[in-house]
Coordinates of C-alpha atoms and ligand atoms in Angstrom, one line a residue:
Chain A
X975 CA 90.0 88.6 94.8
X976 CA 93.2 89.9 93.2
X977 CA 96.0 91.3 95.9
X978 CA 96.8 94.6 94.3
X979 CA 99.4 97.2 94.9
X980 CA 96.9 100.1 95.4
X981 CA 97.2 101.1 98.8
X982 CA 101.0 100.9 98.9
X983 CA 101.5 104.7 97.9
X984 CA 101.7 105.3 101.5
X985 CA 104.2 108.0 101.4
X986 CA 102.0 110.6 98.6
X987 CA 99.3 109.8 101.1
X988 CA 100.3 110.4 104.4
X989 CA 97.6 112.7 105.5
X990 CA 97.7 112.2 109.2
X991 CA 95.5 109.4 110.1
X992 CA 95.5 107.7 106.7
X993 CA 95.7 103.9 107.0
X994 CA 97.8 102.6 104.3
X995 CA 99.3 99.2 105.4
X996 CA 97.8 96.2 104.1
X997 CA 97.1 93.2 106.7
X998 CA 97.9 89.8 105.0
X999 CA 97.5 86.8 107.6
X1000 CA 99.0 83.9 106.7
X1001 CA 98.0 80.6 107.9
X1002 CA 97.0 77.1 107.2
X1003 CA 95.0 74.5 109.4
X1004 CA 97.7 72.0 109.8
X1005 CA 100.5 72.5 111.6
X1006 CA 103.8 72.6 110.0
X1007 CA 103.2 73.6 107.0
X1008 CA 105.3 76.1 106.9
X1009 CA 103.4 79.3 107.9
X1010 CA 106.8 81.1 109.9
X1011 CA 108.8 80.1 107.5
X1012 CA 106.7 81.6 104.8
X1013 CA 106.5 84.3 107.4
X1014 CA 109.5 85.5 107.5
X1015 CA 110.6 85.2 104.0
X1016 CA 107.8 87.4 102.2
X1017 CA 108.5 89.7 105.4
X1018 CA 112.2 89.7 104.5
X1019 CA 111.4 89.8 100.7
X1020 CA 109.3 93.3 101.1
X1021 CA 111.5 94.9 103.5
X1022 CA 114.3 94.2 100.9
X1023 CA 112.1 95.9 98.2
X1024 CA 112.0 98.9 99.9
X1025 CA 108.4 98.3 102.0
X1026 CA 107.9 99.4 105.3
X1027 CA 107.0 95.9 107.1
X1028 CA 105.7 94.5 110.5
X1029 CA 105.6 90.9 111.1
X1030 CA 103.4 90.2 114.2
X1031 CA 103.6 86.6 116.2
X1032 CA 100.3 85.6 116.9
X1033 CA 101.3 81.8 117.8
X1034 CA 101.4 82.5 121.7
X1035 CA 103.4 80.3 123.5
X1036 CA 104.7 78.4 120.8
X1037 CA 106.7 81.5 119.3
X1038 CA 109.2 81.0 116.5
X1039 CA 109.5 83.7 114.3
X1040 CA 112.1 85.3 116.3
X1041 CA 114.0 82.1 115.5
X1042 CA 113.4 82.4 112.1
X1043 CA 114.7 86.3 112.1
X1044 CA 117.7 85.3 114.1
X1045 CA 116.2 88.0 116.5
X1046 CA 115.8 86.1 119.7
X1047 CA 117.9 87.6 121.7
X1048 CA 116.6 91.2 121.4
X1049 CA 112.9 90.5 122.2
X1050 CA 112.2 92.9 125.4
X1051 CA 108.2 93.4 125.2
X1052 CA 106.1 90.8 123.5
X1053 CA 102.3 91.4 122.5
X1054 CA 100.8 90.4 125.8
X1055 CA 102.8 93.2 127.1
X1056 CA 101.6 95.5 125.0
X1057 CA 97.9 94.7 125.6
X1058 CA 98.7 94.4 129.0
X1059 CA 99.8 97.8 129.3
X1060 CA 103.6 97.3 130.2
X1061 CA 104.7 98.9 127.4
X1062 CA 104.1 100.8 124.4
X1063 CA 103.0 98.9 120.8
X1064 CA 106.6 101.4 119.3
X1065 CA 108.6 99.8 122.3
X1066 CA 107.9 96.0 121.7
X1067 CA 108.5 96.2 117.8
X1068 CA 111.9 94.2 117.3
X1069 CA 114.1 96.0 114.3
X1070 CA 115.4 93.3 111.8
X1071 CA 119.6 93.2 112.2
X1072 CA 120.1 93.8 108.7
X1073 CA 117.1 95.6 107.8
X1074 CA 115.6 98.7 109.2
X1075 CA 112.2 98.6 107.5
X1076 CA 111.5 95.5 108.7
X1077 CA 110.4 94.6 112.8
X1078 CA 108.5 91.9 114.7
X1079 CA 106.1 92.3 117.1
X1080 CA 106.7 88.7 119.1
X1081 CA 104.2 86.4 120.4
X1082 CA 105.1 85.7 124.4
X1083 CA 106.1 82.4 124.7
X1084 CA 104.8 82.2 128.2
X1085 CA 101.4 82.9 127.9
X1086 CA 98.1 80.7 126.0
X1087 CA 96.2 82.0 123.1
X1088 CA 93.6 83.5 125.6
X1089 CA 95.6 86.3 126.7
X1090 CA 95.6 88.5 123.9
X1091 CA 91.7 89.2 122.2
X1092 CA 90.4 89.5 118.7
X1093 CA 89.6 92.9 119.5
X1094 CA 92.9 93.9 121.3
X1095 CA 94.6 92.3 117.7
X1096 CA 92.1 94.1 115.8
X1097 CA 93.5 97.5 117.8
X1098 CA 97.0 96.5 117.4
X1099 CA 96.0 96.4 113.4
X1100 CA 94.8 99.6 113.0
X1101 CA 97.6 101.2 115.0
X1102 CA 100.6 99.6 113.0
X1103 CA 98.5 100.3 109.5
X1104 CA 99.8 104.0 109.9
X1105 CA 103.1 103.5 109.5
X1106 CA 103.8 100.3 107.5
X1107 CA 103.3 99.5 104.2
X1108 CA 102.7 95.5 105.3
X1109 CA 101.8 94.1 108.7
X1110 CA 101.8 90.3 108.1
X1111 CA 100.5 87.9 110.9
X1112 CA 101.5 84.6 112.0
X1113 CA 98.9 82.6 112.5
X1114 CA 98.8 79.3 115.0
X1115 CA 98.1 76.1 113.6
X1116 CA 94.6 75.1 114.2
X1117 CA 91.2 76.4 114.0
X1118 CA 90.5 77.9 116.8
X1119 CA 90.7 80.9 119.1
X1120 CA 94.5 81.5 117.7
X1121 CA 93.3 81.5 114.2
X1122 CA 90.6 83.5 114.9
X1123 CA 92.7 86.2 116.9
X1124 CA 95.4 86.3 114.0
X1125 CA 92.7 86.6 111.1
X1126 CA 90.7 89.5 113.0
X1127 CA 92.8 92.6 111.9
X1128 CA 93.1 91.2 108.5
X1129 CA 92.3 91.8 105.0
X1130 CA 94.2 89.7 103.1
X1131 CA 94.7 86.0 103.8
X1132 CA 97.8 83.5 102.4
X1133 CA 96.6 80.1 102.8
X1134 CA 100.1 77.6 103.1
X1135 CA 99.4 74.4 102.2
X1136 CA 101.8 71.4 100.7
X1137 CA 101.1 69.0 98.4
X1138 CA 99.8 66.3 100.8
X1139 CA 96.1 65.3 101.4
X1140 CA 95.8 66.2 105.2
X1141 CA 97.0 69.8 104.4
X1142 CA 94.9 70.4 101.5
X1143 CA 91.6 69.3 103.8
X1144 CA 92.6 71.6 106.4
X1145 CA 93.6 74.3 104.0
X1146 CA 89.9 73.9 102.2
X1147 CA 88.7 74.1 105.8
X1148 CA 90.6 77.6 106.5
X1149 CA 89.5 78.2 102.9
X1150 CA 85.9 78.0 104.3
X1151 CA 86.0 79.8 107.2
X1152 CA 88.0 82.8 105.5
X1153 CA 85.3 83.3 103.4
X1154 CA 82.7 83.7 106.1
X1155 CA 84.8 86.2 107.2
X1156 CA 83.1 89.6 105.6
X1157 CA 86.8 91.6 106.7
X1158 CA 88.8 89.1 104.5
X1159 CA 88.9 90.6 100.9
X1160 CA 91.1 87.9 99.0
X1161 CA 92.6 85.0 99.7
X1162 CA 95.7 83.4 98.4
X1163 CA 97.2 79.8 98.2
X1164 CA 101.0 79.2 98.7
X1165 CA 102.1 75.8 97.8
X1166 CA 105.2 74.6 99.6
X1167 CA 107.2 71.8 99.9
X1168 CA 106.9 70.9 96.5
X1169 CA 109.1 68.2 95.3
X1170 CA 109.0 68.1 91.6
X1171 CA 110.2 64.5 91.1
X1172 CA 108.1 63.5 92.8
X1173 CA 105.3 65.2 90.5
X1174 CA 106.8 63.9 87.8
X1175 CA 106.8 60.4 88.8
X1176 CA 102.6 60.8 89.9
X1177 CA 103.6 60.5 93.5
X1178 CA 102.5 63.8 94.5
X1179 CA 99.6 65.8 93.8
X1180 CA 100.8 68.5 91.2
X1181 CA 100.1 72.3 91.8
X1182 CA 97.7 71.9 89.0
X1183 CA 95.6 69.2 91.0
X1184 CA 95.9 71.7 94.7
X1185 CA 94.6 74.6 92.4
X1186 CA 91.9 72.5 91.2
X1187 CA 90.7 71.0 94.3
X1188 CA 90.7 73.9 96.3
X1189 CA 89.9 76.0 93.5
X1190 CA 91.8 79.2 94.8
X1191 CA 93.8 81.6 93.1
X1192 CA 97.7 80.8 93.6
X1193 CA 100.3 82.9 95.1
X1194 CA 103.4 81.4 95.3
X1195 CA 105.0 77.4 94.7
X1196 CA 108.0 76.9 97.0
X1197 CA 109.9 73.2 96.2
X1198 CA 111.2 71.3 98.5
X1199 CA 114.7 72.5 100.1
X1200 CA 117.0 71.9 102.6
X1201 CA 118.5 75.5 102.3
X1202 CA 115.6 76.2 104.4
X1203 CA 116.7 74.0 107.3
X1204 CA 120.1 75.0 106.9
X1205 CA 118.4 78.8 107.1
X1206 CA 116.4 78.5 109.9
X1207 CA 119.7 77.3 111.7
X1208 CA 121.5 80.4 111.0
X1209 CA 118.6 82.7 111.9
X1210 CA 118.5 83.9 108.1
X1211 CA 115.6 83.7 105.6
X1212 CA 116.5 81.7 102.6
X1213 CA 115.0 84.8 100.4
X1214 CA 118.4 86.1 101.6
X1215 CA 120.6 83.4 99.5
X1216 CA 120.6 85.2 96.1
X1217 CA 121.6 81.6 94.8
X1218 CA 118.7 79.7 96.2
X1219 CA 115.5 78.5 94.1
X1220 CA 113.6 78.5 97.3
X1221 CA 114.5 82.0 98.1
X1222 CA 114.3 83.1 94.3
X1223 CA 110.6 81.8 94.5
X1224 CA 110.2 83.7 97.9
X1225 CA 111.2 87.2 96.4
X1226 CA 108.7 86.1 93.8
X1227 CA 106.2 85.7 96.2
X1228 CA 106.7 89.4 97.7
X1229 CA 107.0 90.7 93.7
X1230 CA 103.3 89.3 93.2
X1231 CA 102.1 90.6 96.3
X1232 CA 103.0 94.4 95.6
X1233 CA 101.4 93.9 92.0
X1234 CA 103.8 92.8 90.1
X1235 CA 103.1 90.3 87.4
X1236 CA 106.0 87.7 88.1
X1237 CA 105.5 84.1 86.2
X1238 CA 105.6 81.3 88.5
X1239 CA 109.1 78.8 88.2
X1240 CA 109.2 76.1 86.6
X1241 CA 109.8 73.7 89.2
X1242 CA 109.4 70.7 87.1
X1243 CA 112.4 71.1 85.4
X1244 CA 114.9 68.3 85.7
X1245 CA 116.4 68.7 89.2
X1246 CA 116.0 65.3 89.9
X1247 CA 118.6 62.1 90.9
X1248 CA 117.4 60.3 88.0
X1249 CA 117.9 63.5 85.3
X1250 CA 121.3 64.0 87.1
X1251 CA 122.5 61.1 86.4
X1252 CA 121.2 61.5 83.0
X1253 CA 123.1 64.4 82.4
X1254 CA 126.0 63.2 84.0
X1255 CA 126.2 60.7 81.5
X1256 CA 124.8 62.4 78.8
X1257 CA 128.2 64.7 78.8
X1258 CA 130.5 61.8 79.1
X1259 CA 128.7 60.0 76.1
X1260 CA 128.8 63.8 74.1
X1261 CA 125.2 63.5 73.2
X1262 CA 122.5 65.7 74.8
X1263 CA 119.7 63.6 76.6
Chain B
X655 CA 135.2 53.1 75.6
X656 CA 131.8 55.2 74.8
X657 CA 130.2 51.6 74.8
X658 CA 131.2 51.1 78.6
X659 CA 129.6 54.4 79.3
X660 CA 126.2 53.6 77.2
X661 CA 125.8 50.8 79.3
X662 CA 126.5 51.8 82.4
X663 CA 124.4 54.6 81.9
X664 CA 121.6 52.2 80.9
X665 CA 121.8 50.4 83.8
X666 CA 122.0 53.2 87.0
X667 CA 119.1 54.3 84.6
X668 CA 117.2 50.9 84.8
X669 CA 118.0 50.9 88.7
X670 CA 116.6 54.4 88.8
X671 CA 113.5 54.0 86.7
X672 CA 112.4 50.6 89.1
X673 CA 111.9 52.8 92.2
X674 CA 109.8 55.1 89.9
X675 CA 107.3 51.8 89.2
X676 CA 104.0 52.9 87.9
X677 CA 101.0 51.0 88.6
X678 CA 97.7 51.0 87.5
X679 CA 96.6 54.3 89.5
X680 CA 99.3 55.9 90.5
X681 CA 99.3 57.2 94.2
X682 CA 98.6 60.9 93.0
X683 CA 95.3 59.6 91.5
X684 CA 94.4 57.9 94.8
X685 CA 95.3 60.9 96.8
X686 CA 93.2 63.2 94.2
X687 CA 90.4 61.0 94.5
X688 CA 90.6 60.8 98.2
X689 CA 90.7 63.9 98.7
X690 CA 87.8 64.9 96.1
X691 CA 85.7 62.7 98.0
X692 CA 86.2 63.8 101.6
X693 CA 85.9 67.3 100.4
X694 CA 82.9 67.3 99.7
X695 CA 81.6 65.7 103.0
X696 CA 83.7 68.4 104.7
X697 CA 81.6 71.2 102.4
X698 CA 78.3 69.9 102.3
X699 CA 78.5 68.2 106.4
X700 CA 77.2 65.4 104.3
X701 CA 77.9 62.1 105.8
X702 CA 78.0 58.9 104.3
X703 CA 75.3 57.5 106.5
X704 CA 73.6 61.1 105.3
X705 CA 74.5 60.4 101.4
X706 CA 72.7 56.8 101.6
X707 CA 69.7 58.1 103.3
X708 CA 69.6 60.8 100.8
X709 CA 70.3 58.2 97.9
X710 CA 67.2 56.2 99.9
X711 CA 64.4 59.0 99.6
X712 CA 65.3 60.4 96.2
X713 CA 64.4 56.6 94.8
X714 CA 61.6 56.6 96.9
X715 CA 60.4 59.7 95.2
X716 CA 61.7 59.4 91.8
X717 CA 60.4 55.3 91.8
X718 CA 57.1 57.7 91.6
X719 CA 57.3 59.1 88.2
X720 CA 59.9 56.6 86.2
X721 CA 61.0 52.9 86.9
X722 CA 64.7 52.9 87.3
X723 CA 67.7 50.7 88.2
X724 CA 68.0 51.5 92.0
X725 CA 71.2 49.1 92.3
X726 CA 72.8 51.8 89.2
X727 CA 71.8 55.0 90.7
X728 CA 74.8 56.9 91.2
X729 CA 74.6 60.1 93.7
X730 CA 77.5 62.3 94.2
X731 CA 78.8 65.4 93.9
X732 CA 81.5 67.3 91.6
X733 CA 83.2 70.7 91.7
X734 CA 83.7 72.8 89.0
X735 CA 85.7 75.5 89.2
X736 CA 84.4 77.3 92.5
X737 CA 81.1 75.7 92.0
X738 CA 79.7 72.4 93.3
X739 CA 77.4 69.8 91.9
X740 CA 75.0 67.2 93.0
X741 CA 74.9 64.8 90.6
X742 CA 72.9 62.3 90.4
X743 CA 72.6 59.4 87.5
X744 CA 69.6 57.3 87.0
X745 CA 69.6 54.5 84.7
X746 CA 66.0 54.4 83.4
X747 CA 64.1 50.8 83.3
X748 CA 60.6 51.7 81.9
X749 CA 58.8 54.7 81.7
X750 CA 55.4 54.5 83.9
X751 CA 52.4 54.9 82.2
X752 CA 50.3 58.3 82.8
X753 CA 47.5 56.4 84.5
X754 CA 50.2 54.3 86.7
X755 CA 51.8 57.5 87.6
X756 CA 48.3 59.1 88.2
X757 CA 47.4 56.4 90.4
X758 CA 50.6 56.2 92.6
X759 CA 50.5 60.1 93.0
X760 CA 46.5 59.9 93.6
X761 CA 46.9 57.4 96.9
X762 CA 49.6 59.4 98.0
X763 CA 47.3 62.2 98.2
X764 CA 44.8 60.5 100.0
X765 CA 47.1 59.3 102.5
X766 CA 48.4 62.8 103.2
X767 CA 45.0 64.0 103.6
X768 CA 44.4 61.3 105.9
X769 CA 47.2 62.2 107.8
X770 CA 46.8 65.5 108.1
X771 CA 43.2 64.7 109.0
X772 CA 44.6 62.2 111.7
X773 CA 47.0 64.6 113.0
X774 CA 44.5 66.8 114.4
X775 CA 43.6 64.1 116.9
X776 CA 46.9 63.0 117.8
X777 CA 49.5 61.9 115.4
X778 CA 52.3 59.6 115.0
X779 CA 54.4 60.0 111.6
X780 CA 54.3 56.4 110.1
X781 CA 56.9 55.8 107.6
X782 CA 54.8 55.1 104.8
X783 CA 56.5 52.5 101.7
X784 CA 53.7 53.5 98.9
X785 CA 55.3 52.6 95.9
X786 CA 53.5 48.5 96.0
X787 CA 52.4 49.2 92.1
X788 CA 56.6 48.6 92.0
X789 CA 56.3 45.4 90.2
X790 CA 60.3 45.8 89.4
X791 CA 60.0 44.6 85.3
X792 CA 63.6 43.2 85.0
X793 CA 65.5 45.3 82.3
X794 CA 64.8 43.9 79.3
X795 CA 64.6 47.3 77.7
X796 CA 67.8 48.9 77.3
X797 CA 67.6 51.5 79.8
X798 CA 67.9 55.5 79.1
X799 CA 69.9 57.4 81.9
X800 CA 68.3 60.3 83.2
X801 CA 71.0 62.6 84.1
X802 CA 70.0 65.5 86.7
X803 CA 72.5 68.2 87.8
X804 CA 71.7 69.8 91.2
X805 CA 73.2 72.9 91.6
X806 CA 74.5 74.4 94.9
X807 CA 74.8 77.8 95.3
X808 CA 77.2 79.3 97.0
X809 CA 79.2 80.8 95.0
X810 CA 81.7 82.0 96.5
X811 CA 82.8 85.3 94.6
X812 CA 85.0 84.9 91.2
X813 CA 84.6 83.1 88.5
X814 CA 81.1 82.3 87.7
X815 CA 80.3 79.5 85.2
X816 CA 76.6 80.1 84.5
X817 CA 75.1 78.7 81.2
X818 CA 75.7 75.1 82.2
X819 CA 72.3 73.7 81.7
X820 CA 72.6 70.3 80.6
X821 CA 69.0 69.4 80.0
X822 CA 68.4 66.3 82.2
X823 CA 66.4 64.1 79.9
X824 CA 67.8 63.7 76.1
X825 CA 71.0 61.5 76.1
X826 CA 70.9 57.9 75.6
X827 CA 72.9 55.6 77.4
X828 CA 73.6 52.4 77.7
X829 CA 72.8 50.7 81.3
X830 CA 76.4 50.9 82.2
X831 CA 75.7 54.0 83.7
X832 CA 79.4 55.8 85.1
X833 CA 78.7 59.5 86.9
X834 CA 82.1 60.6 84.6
X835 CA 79.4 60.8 81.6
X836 CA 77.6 63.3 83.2
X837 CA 81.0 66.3 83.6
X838 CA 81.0 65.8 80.0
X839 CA 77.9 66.1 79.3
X840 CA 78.3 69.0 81.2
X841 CA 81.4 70.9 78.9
Ligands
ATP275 N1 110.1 74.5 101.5 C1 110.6 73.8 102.5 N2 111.6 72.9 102.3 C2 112.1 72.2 103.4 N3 111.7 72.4 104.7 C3 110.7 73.2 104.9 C4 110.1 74.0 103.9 N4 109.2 74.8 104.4 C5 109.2 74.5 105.7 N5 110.1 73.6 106.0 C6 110.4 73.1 107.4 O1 109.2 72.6 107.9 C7 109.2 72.9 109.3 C8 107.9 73.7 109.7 O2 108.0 75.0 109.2 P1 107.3 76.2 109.9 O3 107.7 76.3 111.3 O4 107.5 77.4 109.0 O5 105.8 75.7 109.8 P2 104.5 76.4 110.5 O6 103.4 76.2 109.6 O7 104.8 77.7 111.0 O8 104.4 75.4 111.8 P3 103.4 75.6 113.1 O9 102.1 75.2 112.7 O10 104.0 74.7 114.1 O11 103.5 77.1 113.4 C9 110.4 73.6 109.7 O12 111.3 72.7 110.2 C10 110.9 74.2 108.3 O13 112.3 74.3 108.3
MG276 MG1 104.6 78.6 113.0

């Protein structure tokens, strides 16, 4: 149930074949939710922490995680490539710009989810497990072929749901079919888009009530911010911005996924218009709240 | 000068606090609720038309051994933790008496037996509405709720919360019978 840091000591271990990496999928059911950005933040996160990382694009023909990474323009050789044979799986593995322990394996944006197999992901796994600590996949939205391509090589799941009815259904859905999965070991739930003033005022479902409904053990709570837009734009992962709560709650995300015990934010704290103005005034009468 | 402040500050916070209007249920509750409730059509594939059929045959079956409020029965099912519930609520009317239950139970037999015996020939599965020693006694009685917990299991690994047996008889309740009795009764 628990994601623990045991099999990260890859470097004591490294006894020829030894597979060491740890395959998290991360996916969601609905669409949007924010899988590649969450993607390409923890990915970012653990390469900055010293891990060995792989990010593979499993959403074919809608790829975006080069976006996300800023690395579009250095994509040669995509996945179908290397299943097809027209490369090797070392040649088509993008290195980050900033980063060297971090690289993407990109989904071809010209192809359907049919042309790459669970089996040939499966393979792929298993290959990139001997030399990386993480190999996280990004799945498509959906339920389907896609999803079950992405989850085949994995272990480890992150479910990325927000705070809103229609993702938490699907996200119980995904919840479902991970657990029929015998190769899925644990499973995780990442809240994003969480908007505590809206919380506050009972016009969202709290992380409490997600974690209740879905009853599933909780991995990260990312609020609400445009920094990630504003991110995206720049090809740079918000975990990046040292400043930002989003990113601060990123690097948490990666923390808790190599064992450490990291409390989550407290997001409900008054960020708010209405506690702004409240302070705003509050220091021009002198009197706190 | 503070005084112009306090005011002001009163009012952008009276402008502030309308938009953040509260109403009975707010639309967290409804969306909690919601959401409860379709969840657990999408885990059990239980339909509503499937629920009411369901709802159907257990009083047809239950109607057998005690005399209960059908309009008050309340089916539905509840999660705790990872595990889920079927609950179902039965306001109780009358107990039947041993020789009326006897007797209902006895001519079910019989029919069985028939139709087993008829089956060898060639059957046809009649939908058979036994329960004619109904005699529906309005409630003058005040009514004791019968409280059974269903349990699926599933269990999806983790936490287990055994030791939950809330023994369905016992409590006493008033007609007003509300399922939310029954997760207490449970804790
Ligand atoms: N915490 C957040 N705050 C603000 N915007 C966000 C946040 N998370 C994601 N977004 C925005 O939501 C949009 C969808 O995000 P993303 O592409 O990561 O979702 P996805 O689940 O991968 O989508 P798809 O199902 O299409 O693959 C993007 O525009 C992204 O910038
Ligand atoms: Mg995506």
């Amino acid at each position: 149930m628990t994601i623990t840091a045991e099999n990260v000591k890859e470097k004591d271990n490294k006894k020829g074949d030894i597979m060491s990496g740890r395959v998290i999928v991360i996916t969601s059911g609905k669409g949007g939710v924010g899988k590649t950005t969450t993607n390409a933040n923890i990915g970012t996160a653990l390469a900055k922490a010293g891990k060995k990382v792989v990010m593979i694009d499993t959403d074919l023909g809608l790829r975006n995680l080069d976006l996300l990474l800023g690395l579009e323009n250095r994509i040669v050789y995509t996945i179908v490539d290397v299943v097809e044979g027209r490369c090797k799986l070392r040649q088509a593995l993008v290195k980050d710009k900033k980063n060297p322990n971090l690289c993407l394996l990109a989904a071809a944006q010209t192809r359907d989810k049919t042309a790459v197999t669970e089996e040939q992901l499966r393979d792929i796994c298993e290959e990139l497990k001997k030399d990386f600590d993480f190999i996280l996949v990004d799945c498509p939205a959906g339920i389907e072929q896609g999803f079950q391509n992405a989850v085949a090589g994995a272990s480890e799941a992150i479910v990325v749901t927000t705070p809103e009815m229609s993702a938490v259904r699907d996200a119980d859905r995904i919840i479902g079919l991970l657990e029929a999965r015998e190769e899925i070991k644990s499973y995780k739930l990442l809240l994003n888009r969480v908007r505590p003033n809206m919380i506050k005022s009972n016009d969202m479902m709290s992380v409490d009530d997600v974690v209740e409904i879905l009853s599933a053990p909780l991995i990260g709570i990312i609020p609400e911010d445009t920094g990630i837009i504003t991110s995206t734009n720049k090809g740079e992962p918000i975990v990046n911005d040292e400043k930002s709560l989003a990113g601060q709650a990123y690097r948490n995300v990666a923390r808790r996924i190599i064992g450490e015990d990291v409390p989550f934010l407290n997001l409900e704290e008054d960020t708010g218009v209405l506690s702004k103005v409240k302070k705003f005034f509050a220091g021009l009468i002198g009197k706190e709240k | 000068m503070k005084d112009i402040f306090t005011d002001l500050y009163n009012k952008v916070l009276g402008f502030f606090k309308q938009t953040e209007k509260k109403n009975d249920e707010s639309s967290k509750e409804v969306a909690c609720n919601r959401l409860k409730f379709v969840l657990m059509q999408d885990r059990t594939n239980l339909t509503p038309e499937l629920m009411d059929r369901m709802r159907k045959e257990l009083i047809e079956l239950l109607s057998k051994y005690v005399e209960m409020d059908k309009e008050a029965l309340e089916l539905g099912f509840e999660q705790e933790g990872s595990q889920m519930a079927l609950m179902l609520s039965i306001p109780v009317l009358r107990a039947r008496e041993e020789a009326e239950i006897e007797a209902t139970l006895a001519e079910e037999d019989a029919k069985k037996a028939k139709e087993e015996a008829d089956a060898e020939k060639d059957s046809e599965g009649e939908e058979d509405e036994s329960n004619d020693s109904e005699a529906q006694s309005d409630n003058e009685a005040d009514t004791e709720e019968v409280e059974a917990e269903i349990e699926i299991t599933e269990e999806p690994q983790g936490q287990e919360e055994d030791s939950e047996n809330n023994n369905s008889s016992g409590e006493e309740n008033k007609s007003s019978s509300s399922s939310k009795k029954t997760k207490t009764a449970k804790k």
